[in-house]
Short mmCIF file of C-alpha atoms in Angstrom, two decimals:
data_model
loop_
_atom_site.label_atom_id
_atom_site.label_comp_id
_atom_site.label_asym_id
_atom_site.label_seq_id
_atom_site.Cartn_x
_atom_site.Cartn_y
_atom_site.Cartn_z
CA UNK A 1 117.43 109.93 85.89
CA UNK A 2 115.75 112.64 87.98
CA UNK A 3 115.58 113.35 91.36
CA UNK A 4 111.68 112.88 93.23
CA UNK A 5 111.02 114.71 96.18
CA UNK A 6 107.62 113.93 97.33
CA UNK A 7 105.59 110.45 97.94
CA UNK A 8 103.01 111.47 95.75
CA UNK A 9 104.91 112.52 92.84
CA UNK A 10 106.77 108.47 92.85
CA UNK A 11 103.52 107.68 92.63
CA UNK A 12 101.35 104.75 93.99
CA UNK A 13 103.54 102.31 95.43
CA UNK A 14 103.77 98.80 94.77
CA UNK A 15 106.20 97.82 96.92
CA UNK A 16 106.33 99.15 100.85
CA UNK A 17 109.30 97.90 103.05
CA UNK A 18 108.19 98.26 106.71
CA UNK A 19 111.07 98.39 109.19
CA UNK A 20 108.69 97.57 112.07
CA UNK A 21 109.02 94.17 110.26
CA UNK A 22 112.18 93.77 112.18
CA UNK A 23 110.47 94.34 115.78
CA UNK A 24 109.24 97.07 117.69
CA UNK A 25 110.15 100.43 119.05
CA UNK A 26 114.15 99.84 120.52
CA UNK A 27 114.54 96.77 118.50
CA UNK A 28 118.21 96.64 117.98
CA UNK A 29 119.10 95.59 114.43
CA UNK A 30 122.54 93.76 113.39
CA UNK A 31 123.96 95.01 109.62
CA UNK A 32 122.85 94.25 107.44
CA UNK A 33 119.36 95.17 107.68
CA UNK A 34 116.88 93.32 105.51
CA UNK A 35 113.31 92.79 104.76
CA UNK A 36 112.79 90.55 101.78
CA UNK A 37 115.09 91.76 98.82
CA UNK A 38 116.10 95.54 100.30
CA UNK A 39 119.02 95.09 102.01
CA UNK A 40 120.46 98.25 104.15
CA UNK A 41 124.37 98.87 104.80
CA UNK A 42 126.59 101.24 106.02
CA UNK A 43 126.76 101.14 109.62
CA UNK A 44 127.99 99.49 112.42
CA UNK A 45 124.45 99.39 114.04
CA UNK A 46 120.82 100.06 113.33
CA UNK A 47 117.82 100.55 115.64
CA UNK A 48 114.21 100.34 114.84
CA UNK A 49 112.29 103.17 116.37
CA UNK A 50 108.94 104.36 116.39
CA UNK A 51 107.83 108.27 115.66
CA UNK A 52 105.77 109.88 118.35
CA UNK A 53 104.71 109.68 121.87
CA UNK A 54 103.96 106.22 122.04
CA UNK A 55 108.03 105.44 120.70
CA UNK A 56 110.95 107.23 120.94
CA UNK A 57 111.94 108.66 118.02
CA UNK A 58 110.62 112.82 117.54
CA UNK A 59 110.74 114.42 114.01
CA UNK A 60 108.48 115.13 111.23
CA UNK A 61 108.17 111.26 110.31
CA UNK A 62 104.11 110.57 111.08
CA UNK A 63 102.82 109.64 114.74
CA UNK A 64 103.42 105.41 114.28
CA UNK A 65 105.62 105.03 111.74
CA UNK A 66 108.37 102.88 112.23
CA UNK A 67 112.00 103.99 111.83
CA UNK A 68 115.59 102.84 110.73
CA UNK A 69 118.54 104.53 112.72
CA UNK A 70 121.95 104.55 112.84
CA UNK A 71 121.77 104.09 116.75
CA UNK A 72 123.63 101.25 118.82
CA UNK A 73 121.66 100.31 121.80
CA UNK A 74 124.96 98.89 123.13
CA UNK A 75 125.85 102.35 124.88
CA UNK A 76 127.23 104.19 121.81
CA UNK A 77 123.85 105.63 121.27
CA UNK A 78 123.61 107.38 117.48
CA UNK A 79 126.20 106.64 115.50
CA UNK A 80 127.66 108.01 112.17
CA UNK A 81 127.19 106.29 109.40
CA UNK A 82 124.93 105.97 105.67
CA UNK A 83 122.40 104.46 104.54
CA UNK A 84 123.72 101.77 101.48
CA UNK A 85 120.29 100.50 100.06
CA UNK A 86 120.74 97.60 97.97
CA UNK A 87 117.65 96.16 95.69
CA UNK A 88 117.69 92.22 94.97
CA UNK A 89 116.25 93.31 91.55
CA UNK A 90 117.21 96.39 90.02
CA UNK A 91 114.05 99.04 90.55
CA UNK A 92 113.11 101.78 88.39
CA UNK A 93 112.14 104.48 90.97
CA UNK A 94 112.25 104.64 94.32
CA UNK A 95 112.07 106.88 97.55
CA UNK A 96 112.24 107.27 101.00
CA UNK A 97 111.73 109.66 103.75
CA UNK A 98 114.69 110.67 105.99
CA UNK A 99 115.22 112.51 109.02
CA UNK A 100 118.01 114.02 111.21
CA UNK A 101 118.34 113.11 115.04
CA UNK A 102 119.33 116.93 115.35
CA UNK A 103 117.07 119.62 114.94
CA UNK A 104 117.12 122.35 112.31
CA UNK A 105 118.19 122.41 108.63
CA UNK A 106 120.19 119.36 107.50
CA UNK A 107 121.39 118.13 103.95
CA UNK A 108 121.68 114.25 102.62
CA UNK A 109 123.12 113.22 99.02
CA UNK A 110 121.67 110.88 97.07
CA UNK A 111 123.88 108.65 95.13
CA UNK A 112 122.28 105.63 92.66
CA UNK A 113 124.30 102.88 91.43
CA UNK A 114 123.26 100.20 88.61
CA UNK A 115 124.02 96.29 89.41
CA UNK A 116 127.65 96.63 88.14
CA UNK A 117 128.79 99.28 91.06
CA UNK A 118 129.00 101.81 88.23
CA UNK A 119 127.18 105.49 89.62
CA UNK A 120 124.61 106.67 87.49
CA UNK A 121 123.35 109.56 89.14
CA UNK A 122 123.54 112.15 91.95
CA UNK A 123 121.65 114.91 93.72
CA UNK A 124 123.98 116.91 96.29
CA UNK A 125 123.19 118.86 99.29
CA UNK A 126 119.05 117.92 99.07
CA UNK A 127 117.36 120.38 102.30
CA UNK A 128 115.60 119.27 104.77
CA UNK A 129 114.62 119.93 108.34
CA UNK A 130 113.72 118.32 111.80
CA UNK A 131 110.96 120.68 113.60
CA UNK A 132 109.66 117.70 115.64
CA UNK A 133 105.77 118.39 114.69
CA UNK A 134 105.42 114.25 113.81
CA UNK A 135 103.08 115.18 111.01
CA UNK A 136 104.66 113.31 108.16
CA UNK A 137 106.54 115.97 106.18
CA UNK A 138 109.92 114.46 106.77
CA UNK A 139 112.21 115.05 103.78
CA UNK A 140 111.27 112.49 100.96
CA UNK A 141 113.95 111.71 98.93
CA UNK A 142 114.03 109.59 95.75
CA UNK A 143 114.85 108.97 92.11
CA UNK A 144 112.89 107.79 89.15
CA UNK A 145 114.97 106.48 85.75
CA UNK A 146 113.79 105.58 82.49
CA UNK A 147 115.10 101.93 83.14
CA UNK A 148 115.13 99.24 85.49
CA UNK A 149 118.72 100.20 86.32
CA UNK A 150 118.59 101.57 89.93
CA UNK A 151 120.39 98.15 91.95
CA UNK A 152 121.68 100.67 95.08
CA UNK A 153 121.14 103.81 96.33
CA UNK A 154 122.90 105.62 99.33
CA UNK A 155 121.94 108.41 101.55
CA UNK A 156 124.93 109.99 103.26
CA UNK A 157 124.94 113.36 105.04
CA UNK A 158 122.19 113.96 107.71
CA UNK A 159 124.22 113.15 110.40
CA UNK A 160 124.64 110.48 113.26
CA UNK A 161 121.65 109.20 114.94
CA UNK A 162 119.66 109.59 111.12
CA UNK A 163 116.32 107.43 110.09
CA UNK A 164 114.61 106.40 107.38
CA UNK A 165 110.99 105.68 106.86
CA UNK A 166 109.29 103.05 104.61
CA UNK A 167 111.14 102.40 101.28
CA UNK A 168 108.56 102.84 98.09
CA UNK A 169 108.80 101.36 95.03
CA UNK A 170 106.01 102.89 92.39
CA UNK A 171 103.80 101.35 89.77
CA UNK A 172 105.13 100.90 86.27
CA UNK A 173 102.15 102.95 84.50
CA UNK A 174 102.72 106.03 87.32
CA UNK A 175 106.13 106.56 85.70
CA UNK A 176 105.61 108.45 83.07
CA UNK A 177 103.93 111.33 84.92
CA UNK A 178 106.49 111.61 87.05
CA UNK A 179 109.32 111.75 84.66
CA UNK A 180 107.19 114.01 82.36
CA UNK A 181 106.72 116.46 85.00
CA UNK A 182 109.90 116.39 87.87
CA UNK A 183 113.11 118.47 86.81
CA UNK A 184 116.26 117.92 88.07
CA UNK A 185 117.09 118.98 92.05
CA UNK A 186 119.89 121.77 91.83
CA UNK A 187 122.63 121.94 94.92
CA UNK A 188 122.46 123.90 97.00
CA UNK A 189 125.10 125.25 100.11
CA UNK A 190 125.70 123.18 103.05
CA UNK A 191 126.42 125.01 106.04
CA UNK A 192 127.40 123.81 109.95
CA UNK A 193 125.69 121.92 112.33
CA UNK A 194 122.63 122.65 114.26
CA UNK A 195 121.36 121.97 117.86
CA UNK A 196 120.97 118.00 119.20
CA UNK A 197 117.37 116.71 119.32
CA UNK A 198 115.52 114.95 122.41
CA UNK A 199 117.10 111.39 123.49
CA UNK A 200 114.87 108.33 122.42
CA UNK A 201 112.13 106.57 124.43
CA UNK A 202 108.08 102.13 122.89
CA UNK A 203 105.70 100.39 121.48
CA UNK A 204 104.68 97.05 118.70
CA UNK A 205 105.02 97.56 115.40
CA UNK A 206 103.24 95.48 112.81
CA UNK A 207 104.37 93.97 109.82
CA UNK A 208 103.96 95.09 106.25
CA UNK A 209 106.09 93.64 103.14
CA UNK A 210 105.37 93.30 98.97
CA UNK A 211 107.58 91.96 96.89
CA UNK A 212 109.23 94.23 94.48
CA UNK A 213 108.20 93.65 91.16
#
């Protein structure tokens, strides 16, 4: 199992789990969250934002895409919590990008679990950072095995109020490279807590969902 740490190194996917399935920018979303078989856990609330000046969420995710967040839009506002990614199937690789609702330097652990609940891998203190420039280079966080054993994955750490982007599965025959060339991702320190980004402000979001193989 190794850790994957950019979209293009997963390689292309063949699986793409839209949040903006679940409804436009403030969509308030009941756990669990699910599109088709990914199932998300692990907080008390979610909210479906969009990136940019037409929604309400500002990081480094791209202008448009739509967002998961542990938010309440019942008056708690962002909330702490992780995000507990379950797969119908068990996947071979897969990835995400994440962001903080602070900005500055944050770091998420990635745990990965096989269909019995037994952990079979994880990458500690993973840096990333919020800068607000909605350009797409959110941290991308991921893992690739060399079996169909990856049934859960969790993403703890980056803080209340946190998103994810799009969950990618890749294409069998991309594997390879990717385990051929990725190392392992060492830990690093994880120091205090930074400044609190903007509040959140709309738009539709249209649909996108494959099946994962």
């Amino acid at each position: 199992m190794i850790h994957v740490d950019s979209r293009a190194a997963l390689g292309t996917p063949v699986a793409v789990v839209d949040w903006g399935s679940l409804g436009g920018d403030l969509t308030a979303v009941a756990p669990p969250a699910q599109v088709g078989p990914v199932t998300v856990w692990g907080a008390t609330a979610f909210t479906v934002f969009e990136e940019g000046e037409n929604g309400s969420f500002f990081s480094d995710f791209a202008e448009g895409d739509r967002v998961l967040s542990l938010f309440d839009l019942e008056g708690a506002g962002d909330i702490p919590g992780v995000f507990d990614i379950r797969f119908a199937t068990p996947v071979r690789a897969v990835g995400t990008q994440i962001q903080s609702f602070l900005y500055g330097t944050f770091w998420v652990d990635l745990t990965l679990y096989d269909q019995f609940g037994a952990e079979i891998a994880s990458f500690l203190n993973i840096e990333g950072e919020n800068t607000e420039n909605g350009d797409g280079t959110a941290l991308f966080v991921g893992a690739a095995s060399d079996a169909d054993n990856i049934a859960r994955m969790v993403l703890a750490g980056a803080g209340d109020g946190a998103a994810i982007n799009a969950i990618i599965v890749p294409e069998p025959p991309t594997l390879l490279l990717t385990l051929t060339l990725l190392g392992l991702m060492p830990a690093a320190r994880r120091p205090g807590s930074q400044g609190r980004g903007r509040p959140h402000r709309a738009v539709n979001a249209s649909d996108s969902l494959e099946q994962i193989q």
